[in-house]
Amino acid sequence: MGEKEASKERIAGKLYYFSRVSALLSVVLMLFPGINPARICGYINKNMSLFTSGIAYSELVSECQRAFTKGWLQESSFRLLFASCLIICIGIVLTGICACMSLGNVKMKKAGNIFGITGGALELIGLIGIVISYCQVAATSKPEKVLPCFQGAGYGIFLVLALTGLTVAIVNQLLLRKITVEEKMEMDSKYKLFLMFLPFLAAAFVFSYLPLWGWRYAFFDYTSGSTLSMDKFVGFKWFTILFQNEATRQDIVRVLRNTLAMSGLGIATSWVAMAFAIFLSEIKCGPVRRFVQTFTTIPNFISWVLVYALALAIFSSDGFISSIMMQMGVWETGENLLMNPEHTWLKMLFWGMWKGVGWSAIIYIAGISGIDQQLYEAATVDGAGRFQKIWHVTVPGLIPTYMVLLLMSVAGILSNGMEQYLVFKNPINANAITVLDLYVYELGIGSGAIPLSTVVGMVKSLVSVALLFMANGISKLIRGESII
Amino acid sequence: MTEKAIEKKKKNKYHKAKHFRRSTGDIIFDVINYTFYIAFTLTCIFPFYYLFINTISDNELVRKGQINFLPVGLNINNYLSLLQAKEVGQAFLVSAGRTLLGTALMVMASAFVGYLVTKQQMWHRKLWYRFLIITMYFNAGLIPWYLNMSMLGLTNTFWAYIIPGIVAPYNIILVKTYIESIPSELEESALIDGASTLVIFWKLIWPLSKPILATIAIFGAVGHWNSFQDSLILMQGAPSLYTLQHRLYLYLNQASNLAAMMNSGTSALSEVLQSSMLNTKVIKYTISMVSIIPILMVYPFMQKYFEKGIMMGAVKG
């Protein structure tokens, strides 16, 4: 008897793998617009996923208003469609709960199966609802406008997933032994902890891993608003265009030069923060030191837009410098110094430093206070002067920190962000200020060249990851410690 | 006091003075050093001050560029009339809302996840932790991110500001490292008393890790308040959801376009624009101030968390 029960439980445990996988797939796939079974006519946005269709009725019917007023479509069939999608979403959630509860003891599994059966049944009802609303839509008087279509593949996938979940739940409900009333629901703490972690993992997946799925746009001929289909597959066309098209190539070369120049200047001057900290600690008057530290850190906490606002207030044609110069009679009219095409790279470096140097110095200030005072005393005894102490005690004490930060900034050489350059950009300095991140933004969002900008972003991401690993390898080699 | 004692004290004083007497080189160095730092600090303060005095002075003088060092004709009318401007008020509410809600959720999630990942007995703990942390080191790129957000139906919704920021790997590492430094006996004794994971988290871990939670809250809030890129890219179809920074950016650009037109335009046009300039200048200064003031208000509280904050880059997973 006991053995038979045990073998049944083993079978049930194996079957649960199917329901867990199908639940996971349902949750993920309902986020993909490509296989949305609810897209039953041309009026439904191609970027709507099953999940969106089930939670936002206004988006579902956003393009249908004209069809409703003309009488081509009945609003009731869309209400039915929305209700069906909502029911499917609820069903998928319930199957998910069933899959989670299957990690518990028998009592919990049996309770979970109830969810599984209900969820599976709801999904089937919803899928039937979609068919009914499709039939209603297909009976329209204007098929050439409404374009009824049935998403066979998506529908099939969800049907199979629903049936899998439902079957496993029913079979397992029968397989598992009867439970007594006194038994309590229990779950191993390792699974409990995992399930508590799961929602956050899901969020990380959706917002950090799922975008990788967007890399496929790099291989298709895609314009915003259309769908991806295999006949638009163009292979590495966009990659070759990047190098063969004269205009694009020139753009890329220019943008790369700007990116590397500005990052390079940043890296070449990264010691300034360390020097700032060292000489600041030479100020022995406490209040002055605190005053300097407090107010040089503030710019780090305002956004680049605000830095630009301050820059305008000081340097624009109606700003501080212009009005002073005009009052002194040096200039006749105000001059917008930000519209000056010269030395753009250096100016950007200056703004970066103005904003960041006080803040970057803090880590070195903390480092200096961590240096053993006895080293200074010993140096004094040996007759070292102020600068000798700085050079032979303080600097060596800070070099390890500096090296880590330097390696990190080398790894991030391609990513200088776009906000600073976007706000300071104007028609006059555009050529010298466009960095890679800004270029991707302008190409993709501004000009709508989605595949090409995806290619650029993709290559950038891959190179950045490679650089990070290289920097890490170097760090391991010379310091014996990794930085990531 | 005896004669001798006074003598001795004098001598001591002399010795001390001699010990600390500085060479001319030292004095020159100090003068240069102090001058440099004070000058640099003033360049950090002055733009804020300049902006501020221009928002509280007489608008006519501001237009003529006569408010340079001291405010004249003090009034706060600009702020009052700005509050009535619908666009700005809306943007302020959006920014404030995302800062409060986004930060609260992020802190709670970071605290909870940071605690969970310290639990050795979790199923495949290391794997899942790495799964989470790896996301710090790569990203798919701007366009795939944007397409993903629109696929999820988050574009043009307020939630696009909140949800993606809830799981913040950096902050999770910080909290985890901090919780690991809490003596494990505390948790063990709570376990013996029969407390569940959630109870231990809420009653023990949460209060004990308040210092680190305050740190991430403050840095998270500043990040939310300053955030501009997500508004720019994700809210293209919903101007009512623009953040304050985005609004400010638009106003600044309008003003500089006007300036560019004036420099190249005809005199008749310049005349017209000159009078509208008054408004744009004051408006952009005042909105800038409105965006800066909240930062300046929390700034004093932030300072004690600086060191923890900057160490963010130095901690490892």
GROMACS .gro file of C-alpha atoms in nm, chain A residues 183-328:
model
  146
  183GLU     CA    1  -0.285   1.743   0.798
  184LYS     CA    2  -0.141   2.088   0.754
  185MET     CA    3  -0.023   2.259   0.441
  186GLU     CA    4   0.353   2.268   0.446
  187MET     CA    5   0.635   2.353   0.217
  188ASP     CA    6   1.005   2.303   0.243
  189SER     CA    7   1.164   2.633   0.346
  190LYS     CA    8   1.402   2.622   0.050
  191TYR     CA    9   1.105   2.638  -0.186
  192LYS     CA   10   0.923   2.890   0.028
  193LEU     CA   11   1.219   3.124   0.010
  194PHE     CA   12   1.249   3.068  -0.361
  195LEU     CA   13   0.883   3.147  -0.419
  196MET     CA   14   0.919   3.470  -0.225
  197PHE     CA   15   1.211   3.556  -0.448
  198LEU     CA   16   1.030   3.458  -0.766
  199PRO     CA   17   0.831   3.780  -0.828
  200PHE     CA   18   1.151   3.984  -0.819
  201LEU     CA   19   1.328   3.742  -1.048
  202ALA     CA   20   1.034   3.772  -1.284
  203ALA     CA   21   1.063   4.152  -1.276
  204ALA     CA   22   1.435   4.130  -1.349
  205PHE     CA   23   1.360   3.894  -1.635
  206VAL     CA   24   1.092   4.114  -1.784
  207PHE     CA   25   1.286   4.440  -1.763
  208SER     CA   26   1.644   4.326  -1.814
  209TYR     CA   27   1.644   4.001  -2.008
  210LEU     CA   28   1.333   4.039  -2.220
  211PRO     CA   29   1.474   4.345  -2.404
  212LEU     CA   30   1.736   4.111  -2.549
  213TRP     CA   31   1.452   3.963  -2.749
  214GLY     CA   32   1.441   4.302  -2.923
  215TRP     CA   33   1.779   4.229  -3.078
  216ARG     CA   34   1.593   4.035  -3.344
  217TYR     CA   35   1.492   4.367  -3.499
  218ALA     CA   36   1.852   4.398  -3.610
  219PHE     CA   37   1.791   4.120  -3.862
  220PHE     CA   38   1.461   4.239  -4.006
  221ASP     CA   39   1.340   4.512  -4.233
  222TYR     CA   40   1.124   4.679  -3.974
  223THR     CA   41   0.951   5.012  -3.963
  224SER     CA   42   0.766   5.129  -3.656
  225GLY     CA   43   0.410   4.998  -3.642
  226SER     CA   44   0.448   4.702  -3.876
  227THR     CA   45   0.489   4.339  -3.779
  228LEU     CA   46   0.786   4.111  -3.811
  229SER     CA   47   0.744   3.826  -4.051
  230MET     CA   48   0.996   3.591  -4.201
  231ASP     CA   49   0.970   3.747  -4.547
  232LYS     CA   50   1.115   4.063  -4.400
  233PHE     CA   51   1.419   3.879  -4.272
  234VAL     CA   52   1.727   4.046  -4.413
  235GLY     CA   53   2.008   3.868  -4.230
  236PHE     CA   54   2.310   4.086  -4.174
  237LYS     CA   55   2.201   4.358  -4.416
  238TRP     CA   56   2.203   4.630  -4.152
  239PHE     CA   57   2.541   4.526  -4.026
  240THR     CA   58   2.691   4.558  -4.371
  241ILE     CA   59   2.511   4.885  -4.436
  242LEU     CA   60   2.681   5.020  -4.130
  243PHE     CA   61   3.017   4.980  -4.300
  244GLN     CA   62   2.932   5.005  -4.668
  245ASN     CA   63   2.698   5.299  -4.680
  246GLU     CA   64   2.923   5.602  -4.710
  247ALA     CA   65   2.702   5.839  -4.510
  248THR     CA   66   2.642   5.596  -4.226
  249ARG     CA   67   3.008   5.509  -4.210
  250GLN     CA   68   3.105   5.871  -4.182
  251ASP     CA   69   2.847   5.917  -3.909
  252ILE     CA   70   2.979   5.621  -3.716
  253VAL     CA   71   3.339   5.736  -3.746
  254ARG     CA   72   3.248   6.085  -3.628
  255VAL     CA   73   3.038   5.957  -3.341
  256LEU     CA   74   3.302   5.709  -3.233
  257ARG     CA   75   3.565   5.980  -3.242
  258ASN     CA   76   3.352   6.201  -3.020
  259THR     CA   77   3.276   5.916  -2.782
  260LEU     CA   78   3.634   5.802  -2.749
  261ALA     CA   79   3.768   6.158  -2.726
  262MET     CA   80   3.534   6.260  -2.450
  263SER     CA   81   3.567   5.935  -2.257
  264GLY     CA   82   3.942   5.951  -2.313
  265LEU     CA   83   3.960   6.303  -2.176
  266GLY     CA   84   3.756   6.188  -1.879
  267ILE     CA   85   3.992   5.899  -1.815
  268ALA     CA   86   4.302   6.111  -1.870
  269THR     CA   87   4.183   6.356  -1.607
  270SER     CA   88   4.045   6.102  -1.363
  271TRP     CA   89   4.338   6.167  -1.129
  272VAL     CA   90   4.202   6.517  -1.071
  273ALA     CA   91   3.948   6.388  -0.820
  274MET     CA   92   4.229   6.222  -0.627
  275ALA     CA   93   4.437   6.541  -0.635
  276PHE     CA   94   4.131   6.736  -0.527
  277ALA     CA   95   4.091   6.510  -0.224
  278ILE     CA   96   4.461   6.517  -0.134
  279PHE     CA   97   4.497   6.894  -0.144
  280LEU     CA   98   4.163   6.939   0.027
  281SER     CA   99   4.293   6.732   0.316
  282GLU     CA  100   4.590   6.970   0.332
  283ILE     CA  101   4.345   7.240   0.444
  284LYS     CA  102   4.382   7.212   0.818
  285CYS     CA  103   4.103   7.451   0.908
  286GLY     CA  104   3.805   7.222   0.971
  287PRO     CA  105   3.518   7.460   0.895
  288VAL     CA  106   3.672   7.567   0.564
  289ARG     CA  107   3.726   7.207   0.464
  290ARG     CA  108   3.368   7.116   0.547
  291PHE     CA  109   3.239   7.423   0.366
  292VAL     CA  110   3.431   7.330   0.051
  293GLN     CA  111   3.326   6.968   0.070
  294THR     CA  112   2.960   7.051   0.126
  295PHE     CA  113   2.922   7.292  -0.160
  296THR     CA  114   3.138   7.122  -0.420
  297THR     CA  115   2.926   6.809  -0.386
  298ILE     CA  116   2.592   6.974  -0.456
  299PRO     CA  117   2.626   6.986  -0.837
  300ASN     CA  118   2.646   6.607  -0.842
  301PHE     CA  119   2.289   6.584  -0.719
  302ILE     CA  120   2.120   6.796  -0.978
  303SER     CA  121   2.027   6.658  -1.317
  304TRP     CA  122   2.197   6.748  -1.641
  305VAL     CA  123   1.893   6.947  -1.742
  306LEU     CA  124   1.946   7.166  -1.438
  307VAL     CA  125   2.316   7.196  -1.508
  308TYR     CA  126   2.216   7.318  -1.850
  309ALA     CA  127   1.971   7.562  -1.694
  310LEU     CA  128   2.250   7.700  -1.478
  311ALA     CA  129   2.482   7.713  -1.778
  312LEU     CA  130   2.224   7.914  -1.969
  313ALA     CA  131   2.177   8.150  -1.677
  314ILE     CA  132   2.547   8.223  -1.669
  315PHE     CA  133   2.663   8.195  -2.030
  316SER     CA  134   2.367   8.266  -2.258
  317SER     CA  135   2.313   8.595  -2.436
  318ASP     CA  136   2.090   8.727  -2.158
  319GLY     CA  137   2.285   8.560  -1.881
  320PHE     CA  138   2.527   8.676  -1.616
  321ILE     CA  139   2.845   8.712  -1.821
  322SER     CA  140   2.675   8.890  -2.106
  323SER     CA  141   2.506   9.142  -1.880
  324ILE     CA  142   2.829   9.212  -1.691
  325MET     CA  143   3.021   9.256  -2.014
  326MET     CA  144   2.752   9.484  -2.152
  327GLN     CA  145   2.742   9.693  -1.839
  328MET     CA  146   3.118   9.731  -1.850
   0.00000   0.00000   0.00000
